[in-house]
Coordinates of C-alpha atoms in Angstrom, one line a residue:
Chain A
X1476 CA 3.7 -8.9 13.3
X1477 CA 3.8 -9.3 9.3
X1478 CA 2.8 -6.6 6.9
X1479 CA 0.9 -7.4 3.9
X1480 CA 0.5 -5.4 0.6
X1481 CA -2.1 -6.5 -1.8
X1482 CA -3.2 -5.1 -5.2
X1483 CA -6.1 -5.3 -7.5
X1484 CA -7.5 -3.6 -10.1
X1485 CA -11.4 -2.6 -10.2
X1486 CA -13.2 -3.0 -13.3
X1487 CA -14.5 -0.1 -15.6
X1488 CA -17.3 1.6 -14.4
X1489 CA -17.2 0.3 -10.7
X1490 CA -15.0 2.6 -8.7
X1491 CA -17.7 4.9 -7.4
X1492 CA -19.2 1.7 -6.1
X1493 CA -16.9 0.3 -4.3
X1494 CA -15.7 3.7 -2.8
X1495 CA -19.4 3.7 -1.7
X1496 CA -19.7 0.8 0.4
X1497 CA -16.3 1.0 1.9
X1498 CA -17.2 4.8 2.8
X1499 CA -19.6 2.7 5.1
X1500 CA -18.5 -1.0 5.9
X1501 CA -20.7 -2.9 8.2
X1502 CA -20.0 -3.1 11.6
X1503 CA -20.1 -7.3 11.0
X1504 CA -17.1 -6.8 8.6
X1505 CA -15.1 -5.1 11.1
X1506 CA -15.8 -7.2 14.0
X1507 CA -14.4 -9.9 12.0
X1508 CA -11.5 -8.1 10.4
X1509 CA -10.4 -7.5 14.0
X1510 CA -11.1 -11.3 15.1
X1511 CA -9.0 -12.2 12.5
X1512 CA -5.9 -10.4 14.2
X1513 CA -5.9 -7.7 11.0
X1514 CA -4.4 -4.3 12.5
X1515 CA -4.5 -1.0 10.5
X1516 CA -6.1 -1.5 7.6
X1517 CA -5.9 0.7 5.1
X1518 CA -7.5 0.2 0.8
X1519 CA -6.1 3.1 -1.4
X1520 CA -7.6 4.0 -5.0
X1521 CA -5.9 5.2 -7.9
X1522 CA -7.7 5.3 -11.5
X1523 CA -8.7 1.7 -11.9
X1524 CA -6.0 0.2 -9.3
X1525 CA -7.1 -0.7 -5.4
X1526 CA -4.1 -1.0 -3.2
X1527 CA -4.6 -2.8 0.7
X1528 CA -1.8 -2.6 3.6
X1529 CA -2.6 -4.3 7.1
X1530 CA -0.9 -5.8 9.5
X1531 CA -1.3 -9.3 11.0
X1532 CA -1.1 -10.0 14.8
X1533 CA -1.5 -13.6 15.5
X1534 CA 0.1 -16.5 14.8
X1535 CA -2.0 -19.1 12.2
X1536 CA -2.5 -16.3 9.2
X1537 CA -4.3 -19.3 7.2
X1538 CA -6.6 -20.3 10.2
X1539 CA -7.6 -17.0 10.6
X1540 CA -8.4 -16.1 6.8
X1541 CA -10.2 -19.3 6.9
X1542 CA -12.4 -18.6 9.7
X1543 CA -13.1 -14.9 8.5
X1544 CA -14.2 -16.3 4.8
X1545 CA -16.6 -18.9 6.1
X1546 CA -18.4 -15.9 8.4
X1547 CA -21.3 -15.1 6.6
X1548 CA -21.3 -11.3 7.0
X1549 CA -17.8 -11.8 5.1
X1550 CA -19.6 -14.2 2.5
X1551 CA -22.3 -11.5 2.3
X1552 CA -19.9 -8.6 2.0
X1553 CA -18.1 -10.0 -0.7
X1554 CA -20.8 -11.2 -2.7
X1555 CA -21.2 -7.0 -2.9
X1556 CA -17.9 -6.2 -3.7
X1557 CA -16.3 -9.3 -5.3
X1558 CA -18.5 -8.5 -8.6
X1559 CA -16.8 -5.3 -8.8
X1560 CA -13.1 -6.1 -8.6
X1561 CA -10.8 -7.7 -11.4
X1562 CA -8.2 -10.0 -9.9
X1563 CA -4.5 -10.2 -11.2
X1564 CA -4.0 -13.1 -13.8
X1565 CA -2.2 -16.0 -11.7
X1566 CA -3.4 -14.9 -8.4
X1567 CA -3.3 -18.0 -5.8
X1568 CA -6.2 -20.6 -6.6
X1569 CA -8.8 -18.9 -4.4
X1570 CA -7.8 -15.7 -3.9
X1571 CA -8.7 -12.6 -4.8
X1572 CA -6.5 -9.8 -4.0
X1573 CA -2.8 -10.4 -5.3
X1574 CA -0.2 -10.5 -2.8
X1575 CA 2.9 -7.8 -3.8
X1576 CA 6.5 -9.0 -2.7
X1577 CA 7.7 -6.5 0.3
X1578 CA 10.8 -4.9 -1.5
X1579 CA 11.6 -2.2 1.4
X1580 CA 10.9 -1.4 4.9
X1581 CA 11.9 0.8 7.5
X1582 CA 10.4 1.6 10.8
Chain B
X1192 CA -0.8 11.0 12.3
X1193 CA -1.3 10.7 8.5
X1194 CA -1.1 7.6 5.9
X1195 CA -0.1 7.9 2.8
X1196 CA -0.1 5.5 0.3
X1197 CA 1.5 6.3 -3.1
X1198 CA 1.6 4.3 -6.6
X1199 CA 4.3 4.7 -9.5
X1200 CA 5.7 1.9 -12.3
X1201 CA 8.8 0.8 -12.8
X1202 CA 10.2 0.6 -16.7
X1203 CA 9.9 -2.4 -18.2
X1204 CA 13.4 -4.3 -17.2
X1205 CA 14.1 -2.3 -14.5
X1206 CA 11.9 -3.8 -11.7
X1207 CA 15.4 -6.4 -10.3
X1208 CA 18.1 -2.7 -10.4
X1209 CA 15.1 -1.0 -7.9
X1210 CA 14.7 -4.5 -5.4
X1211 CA 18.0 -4.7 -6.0
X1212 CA 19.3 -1.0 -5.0
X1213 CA 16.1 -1.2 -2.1
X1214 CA 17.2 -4.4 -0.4
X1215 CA 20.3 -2.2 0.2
X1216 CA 19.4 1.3 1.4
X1217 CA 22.1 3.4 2.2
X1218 CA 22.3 4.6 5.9
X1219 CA 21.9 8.6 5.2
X1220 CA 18.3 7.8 3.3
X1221 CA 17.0 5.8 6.3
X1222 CA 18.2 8.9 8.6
X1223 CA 16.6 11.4 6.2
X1224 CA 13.3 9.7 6.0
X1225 CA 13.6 9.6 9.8
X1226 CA 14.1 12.8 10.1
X1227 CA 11.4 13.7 8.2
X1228 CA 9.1 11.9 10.8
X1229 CA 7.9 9.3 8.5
X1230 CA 7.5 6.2 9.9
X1231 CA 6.5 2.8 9.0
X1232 CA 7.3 2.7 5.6
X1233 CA 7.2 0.0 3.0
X1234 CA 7.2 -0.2 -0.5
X1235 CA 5.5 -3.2 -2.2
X1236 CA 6.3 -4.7 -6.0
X1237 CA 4.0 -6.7 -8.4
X1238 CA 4.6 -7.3 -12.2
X1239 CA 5.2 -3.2 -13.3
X1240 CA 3.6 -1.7 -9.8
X1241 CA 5.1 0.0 -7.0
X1242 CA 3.1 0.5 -3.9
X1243 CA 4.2 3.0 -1.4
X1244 CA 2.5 2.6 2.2
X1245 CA 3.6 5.6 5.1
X1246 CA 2.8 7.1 8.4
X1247 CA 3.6 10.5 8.7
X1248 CA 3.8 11.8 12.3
X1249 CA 5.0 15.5 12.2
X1250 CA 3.5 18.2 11.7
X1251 CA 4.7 20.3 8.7
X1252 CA 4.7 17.6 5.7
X1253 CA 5.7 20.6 3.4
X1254 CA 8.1 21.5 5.1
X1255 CA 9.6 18.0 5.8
X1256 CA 9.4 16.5 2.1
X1257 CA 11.3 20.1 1.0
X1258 CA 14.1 19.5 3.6
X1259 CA 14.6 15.6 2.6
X1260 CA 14.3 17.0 -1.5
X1261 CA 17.3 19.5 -0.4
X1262 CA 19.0 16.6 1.3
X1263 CA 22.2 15.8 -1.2
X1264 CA 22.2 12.0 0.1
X1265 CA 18.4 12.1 -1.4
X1266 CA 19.2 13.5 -4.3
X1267 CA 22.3 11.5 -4.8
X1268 CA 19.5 8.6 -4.2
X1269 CA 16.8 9.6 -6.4
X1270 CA 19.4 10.0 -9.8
X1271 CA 19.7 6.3 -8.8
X1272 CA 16.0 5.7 -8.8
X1273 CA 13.8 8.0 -10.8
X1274 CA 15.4 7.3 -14.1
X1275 CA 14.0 3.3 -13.2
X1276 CA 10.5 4.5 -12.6
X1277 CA 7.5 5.4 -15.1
X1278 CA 5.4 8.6 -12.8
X1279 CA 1.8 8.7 -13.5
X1280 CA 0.0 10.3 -16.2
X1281 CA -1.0 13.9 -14.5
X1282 CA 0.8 13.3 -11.6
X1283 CA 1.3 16.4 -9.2
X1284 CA 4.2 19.0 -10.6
X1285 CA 7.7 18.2 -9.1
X1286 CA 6.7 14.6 -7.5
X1287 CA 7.9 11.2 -9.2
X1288 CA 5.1 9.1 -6.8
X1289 CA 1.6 9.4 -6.9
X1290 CA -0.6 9.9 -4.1
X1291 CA -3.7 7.2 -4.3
X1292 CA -6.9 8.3 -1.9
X1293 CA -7.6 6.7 1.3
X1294 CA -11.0 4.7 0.6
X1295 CA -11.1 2.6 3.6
X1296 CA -9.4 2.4 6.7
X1297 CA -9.6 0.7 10.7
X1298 CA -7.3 0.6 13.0

């Protein structure tokens, strides 16, 4: 299992938004979350910052966020939320969240 | 069981003394954060942003956080790490994290 910890920041004006639709995800986008091998998922909010943690099961990472980005519930739920979010400068070239570096962990 | 996930910055220069003391933890923290029944804890870094990610599976949190406070390995700990961090404006009295809300979550 790896852990991953992503960050990004929403921009002005859009919180309430995006707290809206992920008060109520489609059922499509959690079908596919789980298909992907994504375990407890958790987004936190704090003034204009949006912090993920999951944890990933399988064993091809890249295949699997392939195959979830080319579903197109995922397409369709990001075309919602995508609009609303502000990505890191020098994020990955087609990324949107920003990976963080693990600095601690205990069990 | 609760999650918490928490958010504070680190001072500017400061960011490699905090990897640098948490790739390191000394043994009585990890036993006082155990014995606080927290489990599953990371702590994540990008650019001037700590994220804090937590499971906490007793059932006094109180009563647990005021026990670990009173622990002098923890405090010995913290004058090593507070004066490296940058709180929150309007962060709750007496803590040095702060708490972000849950706005999505699957298991």
């Amino acid at each position: 299992m790896k852990r991953y910890g992503m960050v990004i920041k929403v921009k002005p004006g859009m919180a309430d938004e995006y707290i809206r639709l992920h008060a109520d995800v489609w059922p499509g986008v959690l079908e596919a979350i789980k298909k992907s091998n994504i375990k407890n998922y958790s987004i936190y909010f704090k003034d204009d910052l949006l912090f993920s943690y999951y944890e990933y099961t399988g064993n091809d990472y890249d295949a699997d966020m392939k195959e979830m980005a080319e579903n197109p519930i995922i397409q369709e739920w990001w075309d919602k939320c995508v609009p609303l979010l502000l990505p890191f400068p020098g994020v990955a070239d087609g990324d949107v969240w920003c990976e963080m570096d693990e600095v601690f962990h205990t069990d």
